[in-house]
Tab-separated table of C-alpha atoms in Angstrom:
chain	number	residue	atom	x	y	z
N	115	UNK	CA	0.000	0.000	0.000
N	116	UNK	CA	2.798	2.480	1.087
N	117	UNK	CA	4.970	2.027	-2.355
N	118	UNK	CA	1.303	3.305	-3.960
N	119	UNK	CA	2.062	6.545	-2.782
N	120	UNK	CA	5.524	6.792	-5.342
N	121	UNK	CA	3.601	7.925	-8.027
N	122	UNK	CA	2.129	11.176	-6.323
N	123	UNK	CA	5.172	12.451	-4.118
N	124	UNK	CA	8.104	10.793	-5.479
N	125	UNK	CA	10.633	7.763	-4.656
N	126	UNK	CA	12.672	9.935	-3.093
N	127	UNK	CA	10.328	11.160	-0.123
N	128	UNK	CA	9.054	7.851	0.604
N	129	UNK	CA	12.851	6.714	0.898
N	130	UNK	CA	12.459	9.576	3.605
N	131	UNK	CA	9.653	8.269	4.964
N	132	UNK	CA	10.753	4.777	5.188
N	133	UNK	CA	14.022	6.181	6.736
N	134	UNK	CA	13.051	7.926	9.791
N	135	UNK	CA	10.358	4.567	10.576
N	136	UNK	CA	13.311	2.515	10.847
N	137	UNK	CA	14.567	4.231	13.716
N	138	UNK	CA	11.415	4.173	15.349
N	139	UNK	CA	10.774	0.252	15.035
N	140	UNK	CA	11.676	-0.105	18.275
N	141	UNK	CA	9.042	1.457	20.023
N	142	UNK	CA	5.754	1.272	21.186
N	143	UNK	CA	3.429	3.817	20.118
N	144	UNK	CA	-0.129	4.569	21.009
N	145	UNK	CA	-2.377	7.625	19.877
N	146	UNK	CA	-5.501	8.492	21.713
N	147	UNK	CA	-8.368	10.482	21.321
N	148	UNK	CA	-12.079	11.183	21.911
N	149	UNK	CA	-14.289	9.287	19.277
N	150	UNK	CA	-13.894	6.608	16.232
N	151	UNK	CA	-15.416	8.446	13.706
N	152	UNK	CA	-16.806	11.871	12.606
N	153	UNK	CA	-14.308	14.703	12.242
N	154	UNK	CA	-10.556	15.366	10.848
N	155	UNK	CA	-8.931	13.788	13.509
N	156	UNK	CA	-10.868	10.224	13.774
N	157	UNK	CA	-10.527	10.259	9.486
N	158	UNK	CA	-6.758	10.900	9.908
N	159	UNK	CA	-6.373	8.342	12.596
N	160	UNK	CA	-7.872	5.692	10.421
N	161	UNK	CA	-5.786	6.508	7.394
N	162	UNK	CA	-2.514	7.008	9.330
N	163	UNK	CA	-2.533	4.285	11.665
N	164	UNK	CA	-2.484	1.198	9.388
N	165	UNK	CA	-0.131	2.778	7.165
N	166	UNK	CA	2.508	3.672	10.188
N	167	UNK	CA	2.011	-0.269	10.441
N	168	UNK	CA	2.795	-1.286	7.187
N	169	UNK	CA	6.442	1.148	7.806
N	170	UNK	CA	6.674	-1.564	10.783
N	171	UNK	CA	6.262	0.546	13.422
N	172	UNK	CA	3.959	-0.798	16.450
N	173	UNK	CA	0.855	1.845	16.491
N	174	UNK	CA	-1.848	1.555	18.656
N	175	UNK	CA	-4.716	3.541	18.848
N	176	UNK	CA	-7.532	4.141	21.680
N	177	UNK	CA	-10.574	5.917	21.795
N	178	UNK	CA	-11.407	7.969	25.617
N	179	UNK	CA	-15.032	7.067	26.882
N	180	UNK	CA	-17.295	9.225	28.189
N	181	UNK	CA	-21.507	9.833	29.180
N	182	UNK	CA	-23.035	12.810	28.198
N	183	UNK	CA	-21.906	14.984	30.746
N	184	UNK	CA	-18.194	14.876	30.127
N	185	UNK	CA	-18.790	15.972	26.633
N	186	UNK	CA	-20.815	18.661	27.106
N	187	UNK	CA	-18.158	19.787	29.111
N	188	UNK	CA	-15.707	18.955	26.358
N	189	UNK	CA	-17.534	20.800	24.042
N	190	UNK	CA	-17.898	23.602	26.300
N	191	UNK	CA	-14.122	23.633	26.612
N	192	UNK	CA	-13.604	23.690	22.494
N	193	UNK	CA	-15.798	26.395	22.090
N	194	UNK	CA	-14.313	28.847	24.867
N	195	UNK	CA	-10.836	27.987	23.504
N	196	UNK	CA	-11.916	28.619	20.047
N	197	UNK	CA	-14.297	32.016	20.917
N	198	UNK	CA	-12.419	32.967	24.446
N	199	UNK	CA	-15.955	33.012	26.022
N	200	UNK	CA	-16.685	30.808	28.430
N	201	UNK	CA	-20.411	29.184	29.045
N	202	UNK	CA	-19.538	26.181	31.207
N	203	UNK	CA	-21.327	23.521	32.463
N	204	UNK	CA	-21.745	23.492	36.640
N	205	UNK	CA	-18.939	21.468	38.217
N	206	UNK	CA	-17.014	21.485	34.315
N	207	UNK	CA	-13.346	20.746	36.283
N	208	UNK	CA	-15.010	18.390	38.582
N	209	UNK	CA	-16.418	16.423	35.425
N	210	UNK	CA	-13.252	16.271	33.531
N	211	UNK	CA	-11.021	15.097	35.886
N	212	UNK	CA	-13.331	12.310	37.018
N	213	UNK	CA	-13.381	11.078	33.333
N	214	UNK	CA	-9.505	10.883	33.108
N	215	UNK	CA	-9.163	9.230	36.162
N	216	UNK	CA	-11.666	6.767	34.808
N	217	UNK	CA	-10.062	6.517	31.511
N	218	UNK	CA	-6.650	6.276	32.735
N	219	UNK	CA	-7.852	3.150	34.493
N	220	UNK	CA	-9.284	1.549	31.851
N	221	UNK	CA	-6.446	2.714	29.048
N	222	UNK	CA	-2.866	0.737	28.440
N	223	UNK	CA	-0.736	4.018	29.092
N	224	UNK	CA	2.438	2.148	29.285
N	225	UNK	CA	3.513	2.898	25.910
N	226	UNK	CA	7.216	4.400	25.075
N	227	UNK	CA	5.467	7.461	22.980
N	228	UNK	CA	2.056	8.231	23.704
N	229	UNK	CA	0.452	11.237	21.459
N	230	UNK	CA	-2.883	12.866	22.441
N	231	UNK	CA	-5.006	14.596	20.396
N	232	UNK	CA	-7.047	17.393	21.397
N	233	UNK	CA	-8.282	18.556	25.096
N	234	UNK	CA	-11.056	15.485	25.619
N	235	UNK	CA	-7.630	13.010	26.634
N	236	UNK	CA	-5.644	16.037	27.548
N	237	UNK	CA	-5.629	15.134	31.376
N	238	UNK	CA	-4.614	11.462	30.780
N	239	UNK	CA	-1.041	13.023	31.162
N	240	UNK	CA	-1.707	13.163	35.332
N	241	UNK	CA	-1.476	9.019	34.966
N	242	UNK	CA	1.782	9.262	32.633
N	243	UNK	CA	3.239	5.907	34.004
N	244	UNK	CA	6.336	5.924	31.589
N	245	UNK	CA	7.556	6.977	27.988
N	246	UNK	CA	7.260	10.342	25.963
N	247	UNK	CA	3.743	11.996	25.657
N	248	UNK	CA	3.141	14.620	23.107
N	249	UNK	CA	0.073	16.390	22.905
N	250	UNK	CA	-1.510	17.095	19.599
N	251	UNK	CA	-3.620	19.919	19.303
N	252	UNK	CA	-6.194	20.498	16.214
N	253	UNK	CA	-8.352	23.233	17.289
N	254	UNK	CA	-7.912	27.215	17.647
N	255	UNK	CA	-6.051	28.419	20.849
N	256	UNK	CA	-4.725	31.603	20.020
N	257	UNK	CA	-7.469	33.569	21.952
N	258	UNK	CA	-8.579	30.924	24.516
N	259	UNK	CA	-11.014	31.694	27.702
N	260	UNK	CA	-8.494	32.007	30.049
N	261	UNK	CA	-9.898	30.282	33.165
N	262	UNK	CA	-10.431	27.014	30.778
N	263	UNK	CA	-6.698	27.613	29.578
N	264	UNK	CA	-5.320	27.893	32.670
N	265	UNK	CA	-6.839	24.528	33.537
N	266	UNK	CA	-5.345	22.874	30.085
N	267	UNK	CA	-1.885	24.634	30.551
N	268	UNK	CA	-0.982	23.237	33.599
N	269	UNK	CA	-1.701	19.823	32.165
N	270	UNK	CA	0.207	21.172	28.972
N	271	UNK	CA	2.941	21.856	30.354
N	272	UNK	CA	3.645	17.946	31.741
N	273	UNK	CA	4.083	16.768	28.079
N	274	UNK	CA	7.284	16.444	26.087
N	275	UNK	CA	6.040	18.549	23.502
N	276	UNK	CA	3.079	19.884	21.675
N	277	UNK	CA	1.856	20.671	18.156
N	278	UNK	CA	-0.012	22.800	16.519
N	279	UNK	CA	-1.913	23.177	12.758
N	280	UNK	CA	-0.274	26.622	11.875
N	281	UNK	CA	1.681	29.006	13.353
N	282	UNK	CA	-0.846	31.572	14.786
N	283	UNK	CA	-1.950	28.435	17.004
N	284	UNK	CA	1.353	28.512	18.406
N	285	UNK	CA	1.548	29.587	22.784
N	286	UNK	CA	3.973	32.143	24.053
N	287	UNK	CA	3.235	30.736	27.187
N	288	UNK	CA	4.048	27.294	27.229
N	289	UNK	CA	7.358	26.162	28.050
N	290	UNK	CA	7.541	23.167	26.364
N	291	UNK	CA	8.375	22.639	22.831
N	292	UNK	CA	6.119	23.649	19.927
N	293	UNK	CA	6.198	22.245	16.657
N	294	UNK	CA	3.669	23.242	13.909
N	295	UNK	CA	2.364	20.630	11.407
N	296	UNK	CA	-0.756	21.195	9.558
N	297	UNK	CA	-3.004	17.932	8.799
N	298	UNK	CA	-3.633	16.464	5.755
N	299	UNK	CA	-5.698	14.250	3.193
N	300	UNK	CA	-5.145	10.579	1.799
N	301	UNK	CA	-5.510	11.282	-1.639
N	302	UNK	CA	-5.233	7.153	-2.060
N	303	UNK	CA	-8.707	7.302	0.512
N	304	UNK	CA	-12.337	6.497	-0.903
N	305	UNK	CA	-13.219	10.350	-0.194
N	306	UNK	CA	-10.128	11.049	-2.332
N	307	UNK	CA	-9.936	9.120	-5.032
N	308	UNK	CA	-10.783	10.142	-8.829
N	309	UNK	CA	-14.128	8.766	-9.543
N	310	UNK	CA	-16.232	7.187	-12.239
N	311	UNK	CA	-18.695	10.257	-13.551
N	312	UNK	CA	-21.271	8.344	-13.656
N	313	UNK	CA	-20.715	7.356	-10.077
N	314	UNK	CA	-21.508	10.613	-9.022
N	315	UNK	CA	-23.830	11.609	-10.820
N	316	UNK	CA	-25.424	8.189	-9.177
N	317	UNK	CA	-25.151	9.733	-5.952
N	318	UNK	CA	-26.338	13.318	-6.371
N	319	UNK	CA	-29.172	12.061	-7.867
N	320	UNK	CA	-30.501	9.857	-5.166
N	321	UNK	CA	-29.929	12.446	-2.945
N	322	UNK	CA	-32.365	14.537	-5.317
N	323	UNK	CA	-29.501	16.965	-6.650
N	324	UNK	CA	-31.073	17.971	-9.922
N	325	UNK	CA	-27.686	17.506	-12.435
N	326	UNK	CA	-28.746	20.595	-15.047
N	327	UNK	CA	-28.374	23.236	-11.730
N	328	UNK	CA	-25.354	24.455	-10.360
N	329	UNK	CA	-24.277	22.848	-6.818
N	330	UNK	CA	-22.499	24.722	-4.077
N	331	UNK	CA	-21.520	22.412	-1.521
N	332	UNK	CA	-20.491	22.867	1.976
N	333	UNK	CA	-19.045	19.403	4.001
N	334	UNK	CA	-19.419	20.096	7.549
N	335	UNK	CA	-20.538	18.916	10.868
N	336	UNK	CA	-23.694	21.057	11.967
N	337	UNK	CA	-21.647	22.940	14.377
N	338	UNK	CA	-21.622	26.692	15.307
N	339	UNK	CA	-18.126	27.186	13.875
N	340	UNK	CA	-18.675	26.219	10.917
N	341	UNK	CA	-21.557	28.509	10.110
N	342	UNK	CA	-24.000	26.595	8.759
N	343	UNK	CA	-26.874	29.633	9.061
N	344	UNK	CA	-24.179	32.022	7.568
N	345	UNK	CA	-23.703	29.430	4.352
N	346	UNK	CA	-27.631	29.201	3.725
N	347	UNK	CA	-27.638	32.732	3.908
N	348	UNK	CA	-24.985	33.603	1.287
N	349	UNK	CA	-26.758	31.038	-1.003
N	350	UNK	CA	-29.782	32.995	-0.544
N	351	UNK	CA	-27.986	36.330	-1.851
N	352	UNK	CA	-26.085	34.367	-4.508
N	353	UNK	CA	-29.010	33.256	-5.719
N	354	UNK	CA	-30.824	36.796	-6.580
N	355	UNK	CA	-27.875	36.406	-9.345
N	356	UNK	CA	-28.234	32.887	-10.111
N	357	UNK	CA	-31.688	32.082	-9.858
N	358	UNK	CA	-31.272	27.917	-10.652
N	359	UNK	CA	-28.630	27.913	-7.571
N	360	UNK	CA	-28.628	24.513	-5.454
N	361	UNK	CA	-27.059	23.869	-2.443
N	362	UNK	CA	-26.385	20.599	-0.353
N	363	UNK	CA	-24.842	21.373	3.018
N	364	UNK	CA	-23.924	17.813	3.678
N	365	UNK	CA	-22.930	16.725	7.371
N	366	UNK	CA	-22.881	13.782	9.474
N	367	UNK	CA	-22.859	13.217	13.273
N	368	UNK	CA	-20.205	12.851	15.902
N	369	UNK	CA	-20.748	11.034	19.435
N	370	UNK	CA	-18.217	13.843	21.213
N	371	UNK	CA	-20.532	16.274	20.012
N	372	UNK	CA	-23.537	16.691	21.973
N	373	UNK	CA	-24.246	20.834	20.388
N	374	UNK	CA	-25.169	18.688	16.954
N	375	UNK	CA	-28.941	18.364	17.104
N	376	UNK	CA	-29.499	21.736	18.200
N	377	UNK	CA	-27.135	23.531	15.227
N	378	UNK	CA	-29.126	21.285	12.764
N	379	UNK	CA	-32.474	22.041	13.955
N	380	UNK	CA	-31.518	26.039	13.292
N	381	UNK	CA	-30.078	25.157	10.237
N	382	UNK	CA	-33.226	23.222	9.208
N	383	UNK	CA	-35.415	26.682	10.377
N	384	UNK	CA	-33.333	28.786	7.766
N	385	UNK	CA	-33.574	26.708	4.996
N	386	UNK	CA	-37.379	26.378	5.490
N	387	UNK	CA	-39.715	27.093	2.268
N	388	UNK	CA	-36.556	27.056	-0.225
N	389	UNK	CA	-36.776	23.223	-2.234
N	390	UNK	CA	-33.122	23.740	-3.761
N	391	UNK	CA	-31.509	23.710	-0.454
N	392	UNK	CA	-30.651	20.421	0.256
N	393	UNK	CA	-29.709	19.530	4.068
N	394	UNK	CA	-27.821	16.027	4.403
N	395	UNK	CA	-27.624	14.275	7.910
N	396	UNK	CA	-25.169	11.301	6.416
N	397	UNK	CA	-23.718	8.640	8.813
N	398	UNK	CA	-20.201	8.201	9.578
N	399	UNK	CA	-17.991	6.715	6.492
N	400	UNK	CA	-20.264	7.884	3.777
N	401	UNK	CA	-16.773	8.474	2.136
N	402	UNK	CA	-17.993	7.416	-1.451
N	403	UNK	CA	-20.816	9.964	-1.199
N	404	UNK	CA	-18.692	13.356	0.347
N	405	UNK	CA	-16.542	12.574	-2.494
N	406	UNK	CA	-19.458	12.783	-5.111
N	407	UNK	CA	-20.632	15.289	-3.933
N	408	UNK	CA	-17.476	17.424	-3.572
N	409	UNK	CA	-16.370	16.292	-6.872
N	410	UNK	CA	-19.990	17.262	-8.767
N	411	UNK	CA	-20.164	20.506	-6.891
N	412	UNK	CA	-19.542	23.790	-8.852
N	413	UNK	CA	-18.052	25.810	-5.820
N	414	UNK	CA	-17.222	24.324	-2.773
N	415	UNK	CA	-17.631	26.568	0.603
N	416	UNK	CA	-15.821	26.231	4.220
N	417	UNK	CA	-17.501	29.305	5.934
N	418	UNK	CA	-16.181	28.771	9.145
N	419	UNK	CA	-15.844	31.394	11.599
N	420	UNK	CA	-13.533	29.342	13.194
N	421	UNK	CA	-11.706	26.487	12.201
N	422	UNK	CA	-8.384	24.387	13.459
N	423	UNK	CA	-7.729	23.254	9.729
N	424	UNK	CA	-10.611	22.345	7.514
N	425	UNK	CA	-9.643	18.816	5.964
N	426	UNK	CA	-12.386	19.285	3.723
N	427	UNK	CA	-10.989	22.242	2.191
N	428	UNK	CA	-7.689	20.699	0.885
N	429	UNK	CA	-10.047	17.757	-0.337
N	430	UNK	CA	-11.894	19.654	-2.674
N	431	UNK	CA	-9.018	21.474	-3.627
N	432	UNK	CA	-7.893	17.488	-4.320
N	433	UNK	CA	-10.793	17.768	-6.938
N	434	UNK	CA	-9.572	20.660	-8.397
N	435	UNK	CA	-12.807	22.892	-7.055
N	436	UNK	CA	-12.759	26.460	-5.939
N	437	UNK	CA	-13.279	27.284	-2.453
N	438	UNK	CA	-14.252	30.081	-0.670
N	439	UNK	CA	-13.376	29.034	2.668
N	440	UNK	CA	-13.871	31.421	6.169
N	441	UNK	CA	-10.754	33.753	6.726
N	442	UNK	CA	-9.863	31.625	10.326
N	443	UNK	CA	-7.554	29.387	11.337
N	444	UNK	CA	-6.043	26.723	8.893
N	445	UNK	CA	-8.139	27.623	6.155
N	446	UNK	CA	-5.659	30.667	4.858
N	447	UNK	CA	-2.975	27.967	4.958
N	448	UNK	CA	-4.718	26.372	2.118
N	449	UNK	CA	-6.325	29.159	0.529
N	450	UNK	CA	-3.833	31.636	-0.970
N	451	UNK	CA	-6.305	34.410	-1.895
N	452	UNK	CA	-7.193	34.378	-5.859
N	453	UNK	CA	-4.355	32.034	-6.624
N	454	UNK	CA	-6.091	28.582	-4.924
N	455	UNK	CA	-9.489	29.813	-3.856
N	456	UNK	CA	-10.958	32.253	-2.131
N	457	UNK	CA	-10.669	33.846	1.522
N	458	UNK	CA	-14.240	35.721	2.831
N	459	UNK	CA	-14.942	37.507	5.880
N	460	UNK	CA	-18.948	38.073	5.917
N	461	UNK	CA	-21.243	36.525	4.315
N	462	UNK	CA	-21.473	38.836	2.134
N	463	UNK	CA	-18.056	37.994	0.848
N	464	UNK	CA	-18.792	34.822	0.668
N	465	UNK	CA	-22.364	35.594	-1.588
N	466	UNK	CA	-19.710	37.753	-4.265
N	467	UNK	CA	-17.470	35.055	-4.929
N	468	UNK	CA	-19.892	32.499	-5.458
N	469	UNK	CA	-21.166	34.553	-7.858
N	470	UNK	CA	-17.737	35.348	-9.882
N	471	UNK	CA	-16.734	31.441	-9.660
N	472	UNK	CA	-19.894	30.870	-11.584
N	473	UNK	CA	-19.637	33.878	-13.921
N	474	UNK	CA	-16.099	32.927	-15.021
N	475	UNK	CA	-15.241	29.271	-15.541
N	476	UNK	CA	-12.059	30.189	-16.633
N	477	UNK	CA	-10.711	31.828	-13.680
N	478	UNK	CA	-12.265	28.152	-11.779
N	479	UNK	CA	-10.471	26.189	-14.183
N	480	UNK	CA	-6.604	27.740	-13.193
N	481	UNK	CA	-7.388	28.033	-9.644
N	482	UNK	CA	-8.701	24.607	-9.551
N	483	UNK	CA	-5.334	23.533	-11.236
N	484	UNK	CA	-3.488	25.722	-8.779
N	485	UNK	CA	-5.496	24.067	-5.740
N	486	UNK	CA	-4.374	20.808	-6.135
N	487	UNK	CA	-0.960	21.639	-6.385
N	488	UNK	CA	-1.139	23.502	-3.637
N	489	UNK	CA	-2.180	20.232	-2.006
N	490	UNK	CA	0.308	18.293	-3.345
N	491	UNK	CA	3.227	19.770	-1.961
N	492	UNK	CA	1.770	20.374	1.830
N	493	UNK	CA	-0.806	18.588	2.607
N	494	UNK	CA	-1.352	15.046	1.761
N	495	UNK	CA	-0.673	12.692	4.492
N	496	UNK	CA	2.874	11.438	3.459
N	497	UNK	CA	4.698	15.060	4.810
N	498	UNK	CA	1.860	14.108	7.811
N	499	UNK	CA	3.293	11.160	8.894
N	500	UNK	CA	6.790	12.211	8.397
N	501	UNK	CA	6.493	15.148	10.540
N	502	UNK	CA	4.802	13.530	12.936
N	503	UNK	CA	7.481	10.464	13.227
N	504	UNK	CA	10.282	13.673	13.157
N	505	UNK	CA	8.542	14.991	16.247
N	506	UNK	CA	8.717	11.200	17.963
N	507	UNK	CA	12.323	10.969	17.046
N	508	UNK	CA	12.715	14.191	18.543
N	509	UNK	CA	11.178	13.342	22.403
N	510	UNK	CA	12.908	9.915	22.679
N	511	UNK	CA	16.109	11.844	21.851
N	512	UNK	CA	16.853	10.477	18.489
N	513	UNK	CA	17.256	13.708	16.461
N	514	UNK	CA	16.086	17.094	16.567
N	515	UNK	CA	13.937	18.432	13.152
N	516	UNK	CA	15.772	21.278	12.461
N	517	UNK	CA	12.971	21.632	9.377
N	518	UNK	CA	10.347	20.977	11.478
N	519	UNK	CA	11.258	24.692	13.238
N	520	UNK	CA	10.968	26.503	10.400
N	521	UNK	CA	8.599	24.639	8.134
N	522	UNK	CA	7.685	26.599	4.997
N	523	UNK	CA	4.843	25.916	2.798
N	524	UNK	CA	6.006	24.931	-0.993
């Protein structure tokens, strides 16, 4: 499977690649976060994992339990480190620390390099019984609520190292070492894959997409972040201009995510009345449909208003589709303003370029060649695991990534 990957970066980074694994054969390494499926991190897990195996290296990979109440707490915590407002359950410390004791008994932590990813399994770190842990951070902290920081930090500040998606993540006060890698697609995945065009047309049709109408398409959990009010409404405006304008905001749901019912059922209110707007609840690995549909959209949109990375940006970029993707986070990582996509800051923004992608299939055609590019050379999951594996090398004492201080997008 791994010598697949030659054709799209090269022989000589997978030499790389295949390098730096030897010298990590002789450890035991365990990732852990907070749920199997729905989201970047659970998709990158179950693309990166096997293929770490197949270098030879001996991955684990556990999921945290929890009830209800620790993830509303969880979620409570994302949110006030992504918005620096804080709306916390009662007894939110209390709750957490309860379910990483519980956790912590029921987890193998006795790996050599242990690497957690986000706050959910943050606290594990107070049961460290041995090895190198490195936390792995996805989401926005660069303007956190501070009393929910302050918690996190302390915790923080008992791992080996931490990373971050892009540099304006990045904490000026943390002592430990920082190391910024931005995530990445499988381009070898089901969602990633070229397919058949009559495969997707298949698909958008039994999900009633009429095939004569343009498509914008947004991929996203219903979550407040990602705007999902703020997309219908720029479809709305767009469509004064394009009157046939469809769009399918396509999500599915996520067990650490207890906020989900309530963003759809707003979501649902706002499209009320309008039959081209197409809300999609799908369930978790519908990879062969979010492909179709990102591939048989005419404009893709990420209108986050905050975002740790947006895989589903650099996946339709993958496809060769403009995006016009929410000025936050990641996103400008991937977006380079007019050259792969689009960057908007209102929805008004957002309404204008969906309007001049349609008017100009030209001007789609270069950035869409541009896009993928883009991808190619920073974010497929190759450079992923090979930073990652630099950054492992790095705690055990192995060798310091002197590229991995200054990394510089191609």
């Amino acid at each position: 499977m791994i010598e697949k990957y030659t054709e799209i970066i090269g022989e000589d980074e997978l030499d790389g690649i295949i390098k730096i694994a030897e010298r990590l054969k002789d450890f035991s390494i365990l990732h852990v976060n907070s749920t199997r499926a729905g989201g970047g991190v659970a998709e990158i897990l179950n693309r990166m994992v096997p293929l770490m195996r197949e270098l030879g290296l001996n991955v684990d990979w556990k999921v945290i339990r929890g009830e209800n109440d620790f993830f509303k707490v969880t979620k409570s915590f994302h949110n006030s480190l992504q918005n620096g407002v804080g709306n916390l359950p009662d007894n939110a410390f209390e709750t957490y620390n309860k379910w990483q004791e519980i956790n912590a008994n029921e987890l193998p932590l006795d790996y050599d390099i242990i690497m957690i990813h986000d706050p959910q399994p943050l606290g594990l770190i107070n049961f460290k019984k041995k090895g190198k842990w490195i936390w792995r951070c996805h989401i926005d902290i660069s303007n956190p609520y501070q009393p929910v920081w302050n918690f996190l930090k302390e915790k923080i500040e008992k791992y080996n190292a931490m990373i971050v998606s892009t540099p304006i993540f990045a904490r000026d006060d943390v002592e430990i070492p920082q190391f910024i890698i931005p995530p990445s697609i499988d381009p070898l995945s089901i969602k990633n894959i070229k397919l058949p065009d009559i495969t997707v047309k298949r698909v958008l049709y039994k999900y009633g997409i009429d095939l004569k109408k343009p498509l914008l398409v947004q991929i996203s959990r219903f979550d407040y972040a990602k705007d999902p009010v703020g997309v219908i409404k720029a479809y709305k405006l767009a469509k004064k201009h394009i009157p046939n304008l469809q769009l399918a905001y396509v999500g599915s749901p996520a067990t650490d995510d207890p906020e989900g019912q309530e963003v759809y059922d707003k979501t649902v209110k706002e499209a009320e009345g309008d039959k081209d707007i197409h809300l999609l609840m799908l369930p978790p690995y519908s990879d062969l449909e979010i492909n179709a549909f990102q591939t048989g959209a005419s404009v893709v949109m990420q209108k986050s208003l905050k975002e740790g990375f947006g895989l589903t940006v650099s996946e339709a970029m993958w496809k060769k589709k403009v995006v016009i993707g929410g000025r936050t986070g990641g996103i400008p990582l991937q977006i380079i303003h007019g050259i792969t996509g689009f960057l908007v800051d209102n929805i008004d923004g957002a309404a204008h370029y969906i309007i001049h992608s349609l008017k100009n299939p030209d001007l789609v055609e270069k950035i869409g060649e541009n896009a993928r590019e883009h991808v190619r050379n920073n974010f497929l999951i190759t450079r992923h695991m090979r930073e990652y594996m630099s950054v492992m090398l790095y705690v055990t004492g192995r060798t310091i990534p002197e590229s991995l201080k200054n990394p510089v997008l191609q």
